[in-house]
Amino acid sequence: MNHQAEAAAAAVDMSFLLNTARTLIRIPSWAGNESDAQRAVAGIMADIGLQTDVWPIDLPALKCHPAASWEIDREEALGVTGRLTGNGSGRSLVLNGHVDVVPPGDISLWTHPPLDPVIKEGRLYGRGSLDMKGQIAAGLAALKAVSDARINLAGSVRFQSVIAEEDGGLGTLAAILREGETDGAIVLEPTNLTVASVQAGCINFRIHVPGRAAHGAVRDEGVSAFKNAFGLYRAIEDLETSRNLNNDPDPLFADYTIPFPISIGTVSGGDWASSVPDHVSMEGRMGVRPDESLEDARSEFEAAVEKAAQANPFLSEHPPVVEWWGGRFFPARTNTNDLLIQRLCESVEREPGHVAAIRGVTFGADAGLFKRLLDKPVALFGAGDIRRAHRPDEWVEIHQLESMARILSRAIVHFCEAY
Amino acid sequence: MNHQAEAAAAAVDMSFLLNTARTLIRIPSWAGNESDAQRAVAGIMADIGLQTDVWPIDLPALKCHPAASWEIDREEALGVTGRLTGNGSGRSLVLNGHVDVVPPGDISLWTHPPLDPVIKEGRLYGRGSLDMKGQIAAGLAALKAVSDARINLAGSVRFQSVIAEEDGGLGTLAAILREGETDGAIVLEPTNLTVASVQAGCINFRIHVPGRAAHGAVRDEGVSAFKNAFGLYRAIEDLETSRNLNNDPDPLFADYTIPFPISIGTVSGGDWASSVPDHVSMEGRMGVRPDESLEDARSEFEAAVEKAAQANPFLSEHPPVVEWWGGRFFPARTNTNDLLIQRLCESVEREPGHVAAIRGVTFGADAGLFKRLLDKPVALFGAGDIRRAHRPDEWVEIHQLESMARILSRAIVHFCEAY
């Protein structure tokens, strides 16, 4: 098997990988407009000989699924999956990568244009280079390498190109519901080529904090919603501390000071400088522990907010309201001894200069859907550092994309097996 | 003189007063659209026999004046002044009232429609009933009463109907610059028929508080601008406390727990729930002591913010920026023994059931412009409670409007004198 795996790795076509990445980066795919990018992926899949399935996603039906979550209302959505079909005697594997990107934001902050990919000093720049168009290109390059090396797979490998990951995972949900079982899945995300066997969950909250309006000239007749909000903020800080204190810490999260952060991302309130604000809202994200349900996390949060409100004379009479909204990401954990994790680690070890490392990731991603809907082994794996995602001048190391494609081609052969 | 003053008071025409108030309330006059209301006032002035001056305000030129401040960019602005001309042997007096109102806001919060004035249980309801259209009607009724009672004034009395008070006083500035000197001014504002000889100043600030962005999943790699902002908020609270501690408190402000409040009215920052916010801005208003310059108040504020920033490791490297913006209101103080204040008090005392009281007001208004530009005696006087201004179901007591008109008609005769 090693011989075939190395043959596949050796067949990785870097011209194809980089051309694919650049083609996809050039296609805007934010704000729910992902169909052009999906059609481009489907065309590339067909070009490299994958059996390609393109289907319109029935969004109204999908949104009724209990695992559905989204923030963007789309008019149209496409599912795209390409397949190398095995003879049915081996394990099936899914690679999954999302074509949606976050918007470029303030263009003036970009040195390199977000939609005009630049290769410079071993880096590929552009919106989606890291998250996830570069990784899609590497994943497709892995399938192409297996195919070009004329490996006969025992199990099938599918590449799911999905929409809507950034706002909650409708695309992966649609692909799982359409395609059903798999023996394992690798969700492509920037893990710096570590093997992530565990992913934290993530839920979004919004807290509406009341106050009592008054003219600023007699501000003591009012109650500042902003000041009330900060009281709750402190309670949320305390909750984060207690949730991250652990006498038996998970070694997979040892790299993180705060593996399950609760972070307030937006705050807004008041509508006039000279009025005491009677309303402030805070939005944020709460990390969910891998073995915790979203419901338990929500309850703990709501209880902490309620307790803090009870200690505030005004809020005890006018309680704040906690709202759960937008994208939510289920946590996922796969045993580190699981075959998928082990095969992926072995594939990393075969890459010159690389040592396999298993880690957890604290960000939400689509891995949780494989865990929740199929309860099958799932790993996250990919090139580059997640910290450079969602930023101006997003970039990824080209040598990591290359290693990633080679490692994935090995992993496909090792997991699905050749005959 | 008392005989003539009482004749004027007896001539107050309540039908005229209420019709005028209702006519003006029906005309929207917020967001810089004050010309319709100004033309209506000019028409009413002409009807009651005032010499009426209507002029287009040269906004670009006016905005170059060092005392100019505004928040709304207007396309057009009218000045309107009506005059009862004396024979030149007495003191001249200005009454000043503003036609601009704050927007009604959420209409669903109004029991009575904001633009369709209702009289009920002795109250006049509607946007501007209290602040200041009802008071304009009372002021015009006072001039009409003096005229109807055929009092021959020694000094002239002018009624300035002004725009833009709510956003900084461009209208009063324009009227003062056009008309020049006066021996005294009464700025109509809701003082509950107390005589306000002193008005606090008020300045608007905006603080830009930086942070360092990071993905919420690794929030400890960022620095929350929101948390930084709250550190500054506490420093501002402390500054307010120290500015209001006074071993020798001004008895005119004895009614107020905090005569010179600093109040944060709006807060906003961050643009994504899952990012650590790298920017929060807070807007607020700072009360200025009557005998303090705006410059000194600003310096004290900036020093407090800077000191708090120095104590914060991140902000000491990335200092917050304080911006002074929008409307600013100069403080004003007139000696309580001044003739204007005394004549006004005597006029109150002549009103059955009323006892004169001299107080300070903590809100900003146009009185400061008379003080700053002309350095002449200025009082604030009017019906109703300022706390009901800028709110749904704004209302004013009709009997207070009536007393106000009678008191003002007496004050005109006492101050300008009759011959």
PDB file of C-alpha atoms in Angstrom, chain A residues 71 102 166 202 204-205 213-221 224 226-227 229-231 233-234 237 240 256-259 261-277 280 282-285 325 362-364 386-387 390-391, chain B residues 71 102 166 202 204-205 213-221 224 226-227 229-231 233-234 237 240 256-259 261-277 280 282-285 325 362-364 386-387 390-391:
ATOM      1  CA  GLU A  71     -27.207  33.833   8.809  1.00  0.00           C
ATOM      2  CA  VAL A 102     -16.027  36.114   4.202  1.00  0.00           C
ATOM      3  CA  GLU A 166     -19.074  30.527   7.299  1.00  0.00           C
ATOM      4  CA  CYS A 202     -19.610  27.353  18.827  1.00  0.00           C
ATOM      5  CA  ASN A 204     -23.765  32.834  18.747  1.00  0.00           C
ATOM      6  CA  PHE A 205     -25.634  34.860  21.306  1.00  0.00           C
ATOM      7  CA  ALA A 213     -33.805  56.606  29.405  1.00  0.00           C
ATOM      8  CA  ALA A 214     -33.290  60.075  30.796  1.00  0.00           C
ATOM      9  CA  HIS A 215     -31.859  63.285  29.469  1.00  0.00           C
ATOM     10  CA  GLY A 216     -28.112  63.323  29.993  1.00  0.00           C
ATOM     11  CA  ALA A 217     -28.496  66.609  31.899  1.00  0.00           C
ATOM     12  CA  VAL A 218     -30.313  64.652  34.628  1.00  0.00           C
ATOM     13  CA  ARG A 219     -28.624  61.339  34.009  1.00  0.00           C
ATOM     14  CA  ASP A 220     -29.074  60.166  37.591  1.00  0.00           C
ATOM     15  CA  GLU A 221     -32.800  59.873  36.852  1.00  0.00           C
ATOM     16  CA  SER A 224     -27.500  53.326  31.799  1.00  0.00           C
ATOM     17  CA  PHE A 226     -24.317  50.438  28.878  1.00  0.00           C
ATOM     18  CA  LYS A 227     -23.314  50.205  32.497  1.00  0.00           C
ATOM     19  CA  ALA A 229     -24.213  45.624  29.948  1.00  0.00           C
ATOM     20  CA  PHE A 230     -20.775  45.832  31.419  1.00  0.00           C
ATOM     21  CA  GLY A 231     -21.967  44.174  34.603  1.00  0.00           C
ATOM     22  CA  TYR A 233     -19.885  41.320  30.532  1.00  0.00           C
ATOM     23  CA  ARG A 234     -17.989  40.732  33.754  1.00  0.00           C
ATOM     24  CA  GLU A 237     -15.860  36.727  31.771  1.00  0.00           C
ATOM     25  CA  GLU A 240     -15.533  31.746  30.678  1.00  0.00           C
ATOM     26  CA  TYR A 256      -4.633  27.157  24.046  1.00  0.00           C
ATOM     27  CA  THR A 257      -4.744  29.350  27.124  1.00  0.00           C
ATOM     28  CA  ILE A 258      -8.520  29.475  26.726  1.00  0.00           C
ATOM     29  CA  PRO A 259      -9.720  26.539  24.649  1.00  0.00           C
ATOM     30  CA  PRO A 261     -13.571  31.222  24.806  1.00  0.00           C
ATOM     31  CA  ILE A 262     -16.627  33.358  25.226  1.00  0.00           C
ATOM     32  CA  SER A 263     -16.038  36.530  23.293  1.00  0.00           C
ATOM     33  CA  ILE A 264     -18.177  39.641  22.847  1.00  0.00           C
ATOM     34  CA  GLY A 265     -17.773  40.762  19.243  1.00  0.00           C
ATOM     35  CA  THR A 266     -20.188  43.653  18.822  1.00  0.00           C
ATOM     36  CA  VAL A 267     -21.826  46.121  21.123  1.00  0.00           C
ATOM     37  CA  SER A 268     -24.286  48.815  20.245  1.00  0.00           C
ATOM     38  CA  GLY A 269     -26.801  50.899  22.063  1.00  0.00           C
ATOM     39  CA  GLY A 270     -28.270  54.308  22.589  1.00  0.00           C
ATOM     40  CA  ASP A 271     -29.316  56.650  19.838  1.00  0.00           C
ATOM     41  CA  TRP A 272     -28.397  60.079  21.133  1.00  0.00           C
ATOM     42  CA  ALA A 273     -25.252  61.339  22.811  1.00  0.00           C
ATOM     43  CA  SER A 274     -27.323  63.349  25.300  1.00  0.00           C
ATOM     44  CA  SER A 275     -29.659  60.560  26.427  1.00  0.00           C
ATOM     45  CA  VAL A 276     -28.994  57.846  28.946  1.00  0.00           C
ATOM     46  CA  PRO A 277     -29.203  54.708  26.765  1.00  0.00           C
ATOM     47  CA  VAL A 280     -27.661  48.045  24.567  1.00  0.00           C
ATOM     48  CA  MET A 282     -24.051  42.670  22.767  1.00  0.00           C
ATOM     49  CA  GLU A 283     -23.325  39.894  20.298  1.00  0.00           C
ATOM     50  CA  GLY A 284     -20.753  37.241  20.793  1.00  0.00           C
ATOM     51  CA  ARG A 285     -19.707  33.661  20.402  1.00  0.00           C
ATOM     52  CA  TRP A 325     -29.039  33.297  16.575  1.00  0.00           C
ATOM     53  CA  THR A 362     -11.235  25.819  19.011  1.00  0.00           C
ATOM     54  CA  PHE A 363     -13.029  27.253  16.011  1.00  0.00           C
ATOM     55  CA  GLY A 364     -16.388  26.045  14.764  1.00  0.00           C
ATOM     56  CA  ILE A 386      -6.311  29.902  10.965  1.00  0.00           C
ATOM     57  CA  ARG A 387      -5.218  33.237  12.473  1.00  0.00           C
ATOM     58  CA  HIS A 390     -10.873  36.578   7.694  1.00  0.00           C
ATOM     59  CA  ARG A 391      -8.185  39.232   7.417  1.00  0.00           C
TER      60      ARG A 391
ATOM     61  CA  GLU B  71     -25.058  68.525  13.911  1.00  0.00           C
ATOM     62  CA  VAL B 102     -36.460  66.512  18.134  1.00  0.00           C
ATOM     63  CA  GLU B 166     -31.423  71.303  19.481  1.00  0.00           C
ATOM     64  CA  CYS B 202     -22.636  71.261  27.542  1.00  0.00           C
ATOM     65  CA  ASN B 204     -20.436  66.503  23.094  1.00  0.00           C
ATOM     66  CA  PHE B 205     -17.588  64.077  22.927  1.00  0.00           C
ATOM     67  CA  ALA B 213      -8.756  42.131  16.467  1.00  0.00           C
ATOM     68  CA  ALA B 214      -8.557  38.385  16.755  1.00  0.00           C
ATOM     69  CA  HIS B 215     -10.861  35.538  15.956  1.00  0.00           C
ATOM     70  CA  GLY B 216     -13.165  34.897  18.897  1.00  0.00           C
ATOM     71  CA  ALA B 217     -11.936  31.292  18.957  1.00  0.00           C
ATOM     72  CA  VAL B 218      -8.527  32.609  20.060  1.00  0.00           C
ATOM     73  CA  ARG B 219      -9.786  35.731  21.765  1.00  0.00           C
ATOM     74  CA  ASP B 220      -6.839  35.905  24.165  1.00  0.00           C
ATOM     75  CA  GLU B 221      -4.672  36.816  21.170  1.00  0.00           C
ATOM     76  CA  SER B 224     -11.191  43.795  23.380  1.00  0.00           C
ATOM     77  CA  PHE B 226     -15.141  47.003  24.463  1.00  0.00           C
ATOM     78  CA  LYS B 227     -13.324  46.080  27.630  1.00  0.00           C
ATOM     79  CA  ALA B 229     -13.900  51.262  26.621  1.00  0.00           C
ATOM     80  CA  PHE B 230     -15.349  50.252  29.927  1.00  0.00           C
ATOM     81  CA  GLY B 231     -12.095  51.060  31.669  1.00  0.00           C
ATOM     82  CA  TYR B 233     -16.055  54.691  31.230  1.00  0.00           C
ATOM     83  CA  ARG B 234     -15.097  54.127  34.843  1.00  0.00           C
ATOM     84  CA  GLU B 237     -17.494  58.270  36.134  1.00  0.00           C
ATOM     85  CA  GLU B 240     -17.864  63.297  37.017  1.00  0.00           C
ATOM     86  CA  TYR B 256     -29.583  68.463  41.524  1.00  0.00           C
ATOM     87  CA  THR B 257     -27.676  65.471  42.863  1.00  0.00           C
ATOM     88  CA  ILE B 258     -25.296  65.838  39.921  1.00  0.00           C
ATOM     89  CA  PRO B 259     -25.494  69.356  38.504  1.00  0.00           C
ATOM     90  CA  PRO B 261     -23.263  65.252  34.646  1.00  0.00           C
ATOM     91  CA  ILE B 262     -21.081  63.407  32.205  1.00  0.00           C
ATOM     92  CA  SER B 263     -23.222  60.863  30.450  1.00  0.00           C
ATOM     93  CA  ILE B 264     -22.399  58.265  27.802  1.00  0.00           C
ATOM     94  CA  GLY B 265     -25.320  58.159  25.373  1.00  0.00           C
ATOM     95  CA  THR B 266     -24.248  55.806  22.607  1.00  0.00           C
ATOM     96  CA  VAL B 267     -21.784  53.000  22.291  1.00  0.00           C
ATOM     97  CA  SER B 268     -20.968  50.967  19.228  1.00  0.00           C
ATOM     98  CA  GLY B 269     -18.171  48.774  18.096  1.00  0.00           C
ATOM     99  CA  GLY B 270     -17.163  45.562  16.447  1.00  0.00           C
ATOM    100  CA  ASP B 271     -18.620  44.220  13.238  1.00  0.00           C
ATOM    101  CA  TRP B 272     -18.756  40.492  13.757  1.00  0.00           C
ATOM    102  CA  ALA B 273     -19.969  38.435  16.689  1.00  0.00           C
ATOM    103  CA  SER B 274     -16.994  36.077  16.330  1.00  0.00           C
ATOM    104  CA  SER B 275     -14.242  38.703  16.257  1.00  0.00           C
ATOM    105  CA  VAL B 276     -12.647  40.497  19.157  1.00  0.00           C
ATOM    106  CA  PRO B 277     -13.642  44.115  18.458  1.00  0.00           C
ATOM    107  CA  VAL B 280     -15.473  50.880  19.974  1.00  0.00           C
ATOM    108  CA  MET B 282     -18.649  56.075  22.818  1.00  0.00           C
ATOM    109  CA  GLU B 283     -20.547  59.319  22.455  1.00  0.00           C
ATOM    110  CA  GLY B 284     -21.705  61.415  25.316  1.00  0.00           C
ATOM    111  CA  ARG B 285     -22.277  64.830  26.793  1.00  0.00           C
ATOM    112  CA  TRP B 325     -18.270  67.248  17.849  1.00  0.00           C
ATOM    113  CA  THR B 362     -28.227  71.823  33.951  1.00  0.00           C
ATOM    114  CA  PHE B 363     -29.221  71.473  30.323  1.00  0.00           C
ATOM    115  CA  GLY B 364     -27.559  73.294  27.465  1.00  0.00           C
ATOM    116  CA  ILE B 386     -37.789  69.682  31.042  1.00  0.00           C
ATOM    117  CA  ARG B 387     -37.922  65.982  31.943  1.00  0.00           C
ATOM    118  CA  HIS B 390     -37.716  64.625  23.951  1.00  0.00           C
ATOM    119  CA  ARG B 391     -40.139  61.914  24.976  1.00  0.00           C
TER     120      ARG B 391
END
